[in-house]
PDB file of C-alpha atoms in Angstrom:
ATOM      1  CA  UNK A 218      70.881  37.747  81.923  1.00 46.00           C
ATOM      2  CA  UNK A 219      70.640  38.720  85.867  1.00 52.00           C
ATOM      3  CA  UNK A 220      68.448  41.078  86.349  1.00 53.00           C
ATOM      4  CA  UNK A 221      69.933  44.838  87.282  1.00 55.00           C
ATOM      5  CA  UNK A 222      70.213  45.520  90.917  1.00 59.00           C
ATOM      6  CA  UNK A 223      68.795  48.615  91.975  1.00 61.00           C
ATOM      7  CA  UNK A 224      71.994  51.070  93.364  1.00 56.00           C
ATOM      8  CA  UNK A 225      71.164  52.321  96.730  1.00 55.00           C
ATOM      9  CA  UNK A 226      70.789  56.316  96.965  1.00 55.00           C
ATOM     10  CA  UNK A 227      74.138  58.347  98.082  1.00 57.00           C
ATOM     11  CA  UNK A 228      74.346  59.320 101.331  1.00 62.00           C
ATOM     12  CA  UNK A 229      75.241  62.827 101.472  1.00 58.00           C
ATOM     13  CA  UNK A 230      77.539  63.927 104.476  1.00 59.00           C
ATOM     14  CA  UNK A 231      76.383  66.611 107.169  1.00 60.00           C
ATOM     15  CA  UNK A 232      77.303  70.399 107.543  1.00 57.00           C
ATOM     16  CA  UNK A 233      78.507  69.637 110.628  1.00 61.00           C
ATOM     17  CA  UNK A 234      80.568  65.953 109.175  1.00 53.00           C
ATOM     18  CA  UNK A 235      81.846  67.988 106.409  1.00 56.00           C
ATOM     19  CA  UNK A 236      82.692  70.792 108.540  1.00 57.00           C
ATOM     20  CA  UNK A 237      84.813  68.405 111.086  1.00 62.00           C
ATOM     21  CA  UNK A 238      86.627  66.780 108.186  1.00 53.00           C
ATOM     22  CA  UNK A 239      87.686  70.030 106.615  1.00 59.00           C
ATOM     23  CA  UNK A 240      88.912  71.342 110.117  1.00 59.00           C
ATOM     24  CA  UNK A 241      90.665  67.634 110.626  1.00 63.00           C
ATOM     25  CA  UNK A 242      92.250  68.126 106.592  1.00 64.00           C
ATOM     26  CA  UNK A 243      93.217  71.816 107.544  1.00 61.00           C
ATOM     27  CA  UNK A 244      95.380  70.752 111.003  1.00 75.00           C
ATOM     28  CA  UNK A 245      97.110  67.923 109.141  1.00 74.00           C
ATOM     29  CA  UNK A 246      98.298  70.292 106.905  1.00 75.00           C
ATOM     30  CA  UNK A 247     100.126  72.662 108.978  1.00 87.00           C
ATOM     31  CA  UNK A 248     101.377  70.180 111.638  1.00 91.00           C
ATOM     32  CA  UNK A 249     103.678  72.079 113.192  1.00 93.00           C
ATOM     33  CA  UNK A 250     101.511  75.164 113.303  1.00 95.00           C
ATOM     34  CA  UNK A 251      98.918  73.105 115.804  1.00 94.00           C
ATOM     35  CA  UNK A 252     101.345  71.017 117.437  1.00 95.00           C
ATOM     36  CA  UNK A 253     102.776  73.944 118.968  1.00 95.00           C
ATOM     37  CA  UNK A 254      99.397  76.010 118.993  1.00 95.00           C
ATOM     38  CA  UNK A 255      98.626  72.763 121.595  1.00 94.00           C
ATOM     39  CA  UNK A 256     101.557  73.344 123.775  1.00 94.00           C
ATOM     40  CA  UNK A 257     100.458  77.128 124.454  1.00 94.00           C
ATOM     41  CA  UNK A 258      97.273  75.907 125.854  1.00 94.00           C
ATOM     42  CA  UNK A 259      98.854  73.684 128.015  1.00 93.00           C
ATOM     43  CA  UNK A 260     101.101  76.041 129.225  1.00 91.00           C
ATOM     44  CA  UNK A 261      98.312  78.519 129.678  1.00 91.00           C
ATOM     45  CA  UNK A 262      96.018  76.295 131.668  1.00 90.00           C
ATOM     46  CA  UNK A 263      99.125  75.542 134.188  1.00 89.00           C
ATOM     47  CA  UNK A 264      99.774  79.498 133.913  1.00 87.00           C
ATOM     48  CA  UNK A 265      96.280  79.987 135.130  1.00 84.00           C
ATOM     49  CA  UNK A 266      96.895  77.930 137.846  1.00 86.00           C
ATOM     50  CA  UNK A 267      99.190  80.088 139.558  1.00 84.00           C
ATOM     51  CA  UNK A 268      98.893  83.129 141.986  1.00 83.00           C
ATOM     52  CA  UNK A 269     100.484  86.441 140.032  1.00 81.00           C
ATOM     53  CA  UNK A 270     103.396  86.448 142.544  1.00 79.00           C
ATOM     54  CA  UNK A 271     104.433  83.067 141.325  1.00 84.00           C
ATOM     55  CA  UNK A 272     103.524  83.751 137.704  1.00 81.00           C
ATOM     56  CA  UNK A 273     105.324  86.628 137.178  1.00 80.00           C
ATOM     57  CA  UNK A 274     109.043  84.917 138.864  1.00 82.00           C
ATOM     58  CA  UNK A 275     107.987  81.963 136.701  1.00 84.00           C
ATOM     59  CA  UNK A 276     108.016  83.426 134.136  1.00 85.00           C
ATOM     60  CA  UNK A 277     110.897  86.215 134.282  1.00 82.00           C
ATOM     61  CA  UNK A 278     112.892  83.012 134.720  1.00 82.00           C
ATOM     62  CA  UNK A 279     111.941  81.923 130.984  1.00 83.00           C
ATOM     63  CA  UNK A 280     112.215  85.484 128.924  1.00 85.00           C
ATOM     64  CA  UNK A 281     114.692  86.244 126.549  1.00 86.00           C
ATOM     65  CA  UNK A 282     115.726  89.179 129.528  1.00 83.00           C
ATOM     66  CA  UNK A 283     119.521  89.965 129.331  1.00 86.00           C
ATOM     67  CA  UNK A 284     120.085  88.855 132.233  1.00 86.00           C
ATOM     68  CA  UNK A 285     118.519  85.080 131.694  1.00 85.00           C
ATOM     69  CA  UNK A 286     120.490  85.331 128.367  1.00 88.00           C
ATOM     70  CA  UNK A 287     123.769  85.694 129.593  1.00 87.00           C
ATOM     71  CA  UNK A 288     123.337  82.556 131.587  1.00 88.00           C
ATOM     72  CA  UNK A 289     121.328  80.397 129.356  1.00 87.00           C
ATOM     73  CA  UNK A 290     120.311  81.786 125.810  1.00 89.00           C
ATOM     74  CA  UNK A 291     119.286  78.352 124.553  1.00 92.00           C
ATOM     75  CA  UNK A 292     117.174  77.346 127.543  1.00 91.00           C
ATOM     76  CA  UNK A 293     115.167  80.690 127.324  1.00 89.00           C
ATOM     77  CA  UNK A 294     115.049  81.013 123.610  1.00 92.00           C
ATOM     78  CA  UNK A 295     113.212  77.610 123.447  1.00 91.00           C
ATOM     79  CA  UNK A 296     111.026  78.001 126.833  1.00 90.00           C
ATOM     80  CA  UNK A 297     110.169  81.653 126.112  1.00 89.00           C
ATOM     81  CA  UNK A 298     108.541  80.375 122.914  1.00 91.00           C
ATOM     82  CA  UNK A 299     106.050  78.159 124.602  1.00 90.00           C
ATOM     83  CA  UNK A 300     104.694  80.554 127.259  1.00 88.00           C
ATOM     84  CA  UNK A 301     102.105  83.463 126.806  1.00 86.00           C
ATOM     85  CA  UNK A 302     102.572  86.665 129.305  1.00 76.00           C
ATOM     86  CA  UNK A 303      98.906  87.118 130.389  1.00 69.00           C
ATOM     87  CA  UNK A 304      95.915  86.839 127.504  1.00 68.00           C
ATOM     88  CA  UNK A 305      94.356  84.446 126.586  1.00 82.00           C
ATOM     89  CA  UNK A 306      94.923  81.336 124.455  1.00 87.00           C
ATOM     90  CA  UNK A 307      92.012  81.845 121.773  1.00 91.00           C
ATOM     91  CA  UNK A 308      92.991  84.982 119.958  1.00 91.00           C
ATOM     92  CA  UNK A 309      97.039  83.233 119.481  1.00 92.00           C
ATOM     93  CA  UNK A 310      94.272  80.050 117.828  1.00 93.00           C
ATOM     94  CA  UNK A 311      92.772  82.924 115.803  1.00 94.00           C
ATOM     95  CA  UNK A 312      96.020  84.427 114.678  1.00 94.00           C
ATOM     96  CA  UNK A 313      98.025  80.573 114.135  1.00 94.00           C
ATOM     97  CA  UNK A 314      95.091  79.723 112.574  1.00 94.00           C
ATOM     98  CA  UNK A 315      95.588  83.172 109.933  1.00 94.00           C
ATOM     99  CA  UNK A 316      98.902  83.238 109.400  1.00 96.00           C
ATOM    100  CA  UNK A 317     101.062  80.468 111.038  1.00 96.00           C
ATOM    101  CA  UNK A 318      98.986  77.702 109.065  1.00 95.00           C
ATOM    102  CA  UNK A 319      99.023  79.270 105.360  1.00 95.00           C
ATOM    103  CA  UNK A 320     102.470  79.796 105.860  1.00 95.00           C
ATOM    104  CA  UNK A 321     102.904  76.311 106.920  1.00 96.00           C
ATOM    105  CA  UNK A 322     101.027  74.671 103.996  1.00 93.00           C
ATOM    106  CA  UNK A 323     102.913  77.537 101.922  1.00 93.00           C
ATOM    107  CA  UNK A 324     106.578  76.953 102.650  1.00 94.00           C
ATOM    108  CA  UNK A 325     106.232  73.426 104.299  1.00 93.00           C
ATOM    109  CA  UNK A 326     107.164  72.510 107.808  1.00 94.00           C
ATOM    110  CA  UNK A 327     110.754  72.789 107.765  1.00 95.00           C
ATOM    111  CA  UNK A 328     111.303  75.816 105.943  1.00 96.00           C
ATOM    112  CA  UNK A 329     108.184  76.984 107.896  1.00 96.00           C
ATOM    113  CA  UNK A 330     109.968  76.326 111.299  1.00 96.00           C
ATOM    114  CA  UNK A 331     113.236  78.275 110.139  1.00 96.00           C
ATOM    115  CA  UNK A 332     111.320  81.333 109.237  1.00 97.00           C
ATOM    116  CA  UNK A 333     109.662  81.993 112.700  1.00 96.00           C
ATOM    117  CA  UNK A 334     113.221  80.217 114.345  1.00 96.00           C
ATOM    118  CA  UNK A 335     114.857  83.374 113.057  1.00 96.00           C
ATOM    119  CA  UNK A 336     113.205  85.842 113.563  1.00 96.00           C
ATOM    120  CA  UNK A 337     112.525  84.586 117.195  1.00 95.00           C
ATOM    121  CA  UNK A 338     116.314  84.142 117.606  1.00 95.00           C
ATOM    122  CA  UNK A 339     117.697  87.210 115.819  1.00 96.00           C
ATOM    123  CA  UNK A 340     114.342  89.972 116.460  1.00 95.00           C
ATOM    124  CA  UNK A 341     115.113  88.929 120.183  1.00 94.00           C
ATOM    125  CA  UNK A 342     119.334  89.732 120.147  1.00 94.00           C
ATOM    126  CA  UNK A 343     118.087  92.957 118.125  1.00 94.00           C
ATOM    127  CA  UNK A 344     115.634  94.156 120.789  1.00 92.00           C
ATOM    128  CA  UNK A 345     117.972  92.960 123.694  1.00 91.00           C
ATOM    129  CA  UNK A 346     120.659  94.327 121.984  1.00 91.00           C
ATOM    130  CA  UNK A 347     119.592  98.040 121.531  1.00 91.00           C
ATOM    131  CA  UNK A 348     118.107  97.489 125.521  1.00 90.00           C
ATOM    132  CA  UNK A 349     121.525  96.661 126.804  1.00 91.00           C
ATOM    133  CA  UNK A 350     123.229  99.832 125.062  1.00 91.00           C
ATOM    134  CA  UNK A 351     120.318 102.041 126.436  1.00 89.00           C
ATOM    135  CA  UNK A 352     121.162 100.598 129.676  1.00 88.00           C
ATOM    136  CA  UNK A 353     125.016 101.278 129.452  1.00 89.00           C
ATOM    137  CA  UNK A 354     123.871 104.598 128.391  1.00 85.00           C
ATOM    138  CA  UNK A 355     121.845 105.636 130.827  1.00 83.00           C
ATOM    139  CA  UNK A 356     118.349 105.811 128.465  1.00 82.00           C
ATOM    140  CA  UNK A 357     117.112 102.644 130.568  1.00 83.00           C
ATOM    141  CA  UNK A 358     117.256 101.504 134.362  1.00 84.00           C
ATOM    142  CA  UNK A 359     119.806  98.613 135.089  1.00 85.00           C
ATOM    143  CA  UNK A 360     116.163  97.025 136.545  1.00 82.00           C
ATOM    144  CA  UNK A 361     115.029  96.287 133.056  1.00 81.00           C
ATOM    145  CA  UNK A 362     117.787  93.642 132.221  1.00 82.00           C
ATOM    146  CA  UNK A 363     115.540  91.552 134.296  1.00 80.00           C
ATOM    147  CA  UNK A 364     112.293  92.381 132.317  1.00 82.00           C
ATOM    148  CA  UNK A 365     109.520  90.092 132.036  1.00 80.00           C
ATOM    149  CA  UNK A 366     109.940  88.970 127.907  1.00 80.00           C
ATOM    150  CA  UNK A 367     108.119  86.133 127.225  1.00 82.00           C
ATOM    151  CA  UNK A 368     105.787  84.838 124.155  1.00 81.00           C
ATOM    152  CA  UNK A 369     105.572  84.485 120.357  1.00 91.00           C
ATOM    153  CA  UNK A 370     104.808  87.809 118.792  1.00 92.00           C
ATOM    154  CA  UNK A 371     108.430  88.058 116.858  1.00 94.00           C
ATOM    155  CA  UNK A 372     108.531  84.627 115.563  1.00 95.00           C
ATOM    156  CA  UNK A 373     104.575  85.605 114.218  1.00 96.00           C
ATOM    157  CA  UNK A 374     105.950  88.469 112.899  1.00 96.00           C
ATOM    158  CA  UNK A 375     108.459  87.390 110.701  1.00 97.00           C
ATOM    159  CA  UNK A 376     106.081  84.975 109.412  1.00 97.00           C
ATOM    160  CA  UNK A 377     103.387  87.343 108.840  1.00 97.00           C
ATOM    161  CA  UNK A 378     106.197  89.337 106.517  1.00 97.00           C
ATOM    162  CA  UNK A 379     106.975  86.050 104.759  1.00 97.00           C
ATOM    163  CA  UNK A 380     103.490  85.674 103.773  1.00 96.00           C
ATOM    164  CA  UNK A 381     103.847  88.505 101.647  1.00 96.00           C
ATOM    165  CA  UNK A 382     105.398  86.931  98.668  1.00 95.00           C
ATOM    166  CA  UNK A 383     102.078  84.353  98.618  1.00 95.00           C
ATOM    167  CA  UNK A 384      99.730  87.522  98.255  1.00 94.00           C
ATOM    168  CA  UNK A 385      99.033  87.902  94.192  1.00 93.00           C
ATOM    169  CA  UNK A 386      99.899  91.488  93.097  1.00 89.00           C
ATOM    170  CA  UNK A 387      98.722  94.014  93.086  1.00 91.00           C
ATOM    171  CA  UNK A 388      97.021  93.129  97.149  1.00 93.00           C
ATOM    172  CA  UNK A 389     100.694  92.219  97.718  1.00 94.00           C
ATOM    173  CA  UNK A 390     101.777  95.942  98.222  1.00 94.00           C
ATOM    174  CA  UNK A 391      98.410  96.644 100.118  1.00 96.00           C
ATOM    175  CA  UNK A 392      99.283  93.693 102.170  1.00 96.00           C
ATOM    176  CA  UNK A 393     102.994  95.047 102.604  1.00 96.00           C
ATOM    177  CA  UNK A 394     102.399  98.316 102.852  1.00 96.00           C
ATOM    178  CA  UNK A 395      99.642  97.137 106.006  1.00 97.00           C
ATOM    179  CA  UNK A 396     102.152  95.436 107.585  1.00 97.00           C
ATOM    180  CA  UNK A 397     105.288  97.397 107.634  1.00 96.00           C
ATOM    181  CA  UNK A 398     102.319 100.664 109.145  1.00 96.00           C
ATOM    182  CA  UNK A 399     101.007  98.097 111.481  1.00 95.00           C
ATOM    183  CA  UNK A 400     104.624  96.854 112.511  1.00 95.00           C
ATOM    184  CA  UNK A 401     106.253 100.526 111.799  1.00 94.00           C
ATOM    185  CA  UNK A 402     103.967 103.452 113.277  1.00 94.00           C
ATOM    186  CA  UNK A 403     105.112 102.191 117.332  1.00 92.00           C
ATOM    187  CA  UNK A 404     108.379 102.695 116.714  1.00 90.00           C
ATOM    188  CA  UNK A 405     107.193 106.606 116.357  1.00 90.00           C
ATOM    189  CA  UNK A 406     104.907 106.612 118.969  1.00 88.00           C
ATOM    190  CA  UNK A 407     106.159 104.122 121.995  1.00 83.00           C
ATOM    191  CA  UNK A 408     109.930 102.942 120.495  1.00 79.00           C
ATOM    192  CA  UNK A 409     110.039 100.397 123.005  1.00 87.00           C
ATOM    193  CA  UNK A 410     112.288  97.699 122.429  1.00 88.00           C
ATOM    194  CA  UNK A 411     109.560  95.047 121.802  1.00 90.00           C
ATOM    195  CA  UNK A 412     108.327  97.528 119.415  1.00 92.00           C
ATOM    196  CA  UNK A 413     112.269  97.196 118.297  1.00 93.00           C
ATOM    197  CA  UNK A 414     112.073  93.915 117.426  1.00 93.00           C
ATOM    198  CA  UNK A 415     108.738  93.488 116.527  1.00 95.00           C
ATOM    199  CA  UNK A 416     110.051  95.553 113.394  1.00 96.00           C
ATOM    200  CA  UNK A 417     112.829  93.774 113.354  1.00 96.00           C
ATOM    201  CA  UNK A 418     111.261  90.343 112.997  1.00 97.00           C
ATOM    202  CA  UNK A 419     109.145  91.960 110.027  1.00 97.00           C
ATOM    203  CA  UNK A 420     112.364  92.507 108.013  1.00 97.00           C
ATOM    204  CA  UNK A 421     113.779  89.252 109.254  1.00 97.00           C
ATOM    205  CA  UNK A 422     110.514  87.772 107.656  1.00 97.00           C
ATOM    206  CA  UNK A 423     110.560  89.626 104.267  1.00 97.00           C
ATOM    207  CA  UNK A 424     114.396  88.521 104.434  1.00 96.00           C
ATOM    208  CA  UNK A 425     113.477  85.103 103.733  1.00 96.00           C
ATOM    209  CA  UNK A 426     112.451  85.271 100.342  1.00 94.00           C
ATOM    210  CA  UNK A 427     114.873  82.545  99.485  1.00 94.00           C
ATOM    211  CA  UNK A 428     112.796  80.074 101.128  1.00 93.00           C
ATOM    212  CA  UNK A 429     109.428  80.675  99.588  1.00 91.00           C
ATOM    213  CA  UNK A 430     110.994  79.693  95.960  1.00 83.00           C
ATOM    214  CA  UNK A 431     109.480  77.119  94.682  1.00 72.00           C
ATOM    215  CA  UNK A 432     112.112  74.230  94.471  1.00 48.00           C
ATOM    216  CA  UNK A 433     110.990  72.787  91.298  1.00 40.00           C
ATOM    217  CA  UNK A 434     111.583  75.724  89.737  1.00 46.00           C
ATOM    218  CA  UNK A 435     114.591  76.488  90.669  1.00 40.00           C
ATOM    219  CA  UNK A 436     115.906  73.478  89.714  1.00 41.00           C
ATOM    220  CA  UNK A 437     118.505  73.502  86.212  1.00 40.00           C
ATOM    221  CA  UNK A 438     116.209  72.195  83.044  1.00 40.00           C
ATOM    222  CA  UNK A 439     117.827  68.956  82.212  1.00 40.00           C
ATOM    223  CA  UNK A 440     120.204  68.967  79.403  1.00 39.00           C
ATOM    224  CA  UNK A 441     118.894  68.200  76.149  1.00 39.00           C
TER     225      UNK A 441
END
């Protein structure tokens, strides 16, 4: 018989190992969460960059505006998503990292993407929408068809709402009832018509219930 070799000792990892590997597992999971969490910091360093002359035309030429979407919605839709109007880029990591993420892991890329898609698309015709009539209406200066309306709050939003099917009940109607007051109380105290479609992304976002159904179990039990 051979003699037993003696098993060396387990290495145990680092805090700061373990910590890097849970951060690297937590970004793989929500790809698209990071992926375009890294595009707003590039786009804020080369924002930075600028005088606030140029920042400012730069930007109005990229907001969801009425008059930029009467001559290109699809351009602006998609570039107005990638810029931030002033701020800073760490509390959009903070707020990704909350609620863009979960939801991410949650629903699963696509069906991820298609929440915030909508409610960036439709909370933006909603808020544009009720502008333009104020306009025509004389509640609003023909000036603010050209309004600076850039960034990613309705598209967080409607995500945020979406989240509130993953909260177990009862904190789910705490959580609801936080959002919707949080969302809700501006449109009694400012009513402007980011306010407008902040709102509206929230319903937009509890609107997609559909997609946070679990697929296997809505799928037909085999027959027997």
């Amino acid at each position: 018989m051979t003699p037993s070799q003696p098993v060396p000792p387990t290495r145990t990892p680092s805090a700061p190992v373990t910590w890097i590997r849970g951060a690297g597992s937590w970004i793989r999971s929500a790809p698209g969460t990071y992926l375009w969490l890294t595009a707003l910091f590039v786009t804020t360093v080369i924002i930075h960059q600028m005088s606030p002359d140029i920042e400012e035309d730069f930007l109005r030429q990229r907001s969801t505006n009425i008059h930029e979407l009467s001559q290109n919605p699809v351009r602006v839709l998609i570039s107005s998503a990638l810029w931030i109007d002033g701020g800073g880029w760490i509390p959009y990591a903070v707020l990704y990292t909350a609620f863009h993420a979960p939801a991410e892991r949650r629903l699963g890329t696509l069906r991820w993407l298609a929440v915030a898609a909508a409610a960036h698309i439709l909370a933006t015709f909603v808020s544009e929408g009720v502008l333009a009539w104020a306009i025509r209406h004389g509640h609003a200066p023909q000036t603010a068809a050209s309004t600076l309306d850039v960034g990613v709050s309705y598209a967080l939003a409607g995500v945020v709402a979406v989240l509130t099917y993953y909260v177990p009940r009862p904190w789910r109607y705490f959580y609801l009832f936080a959002v919707l007051v949080i969302y809700g109380v501006p449109l009694f105290t400012s009513a402007t018509f980011t306010d407008i479609g902040h709102f509206s992304a929230v319903l937009i976002g509890l609107a997609c219930y559909p997609l946070t159904r679990d697929r296997d179990k809505t799928k037909p039990a085999p027959a027997q």
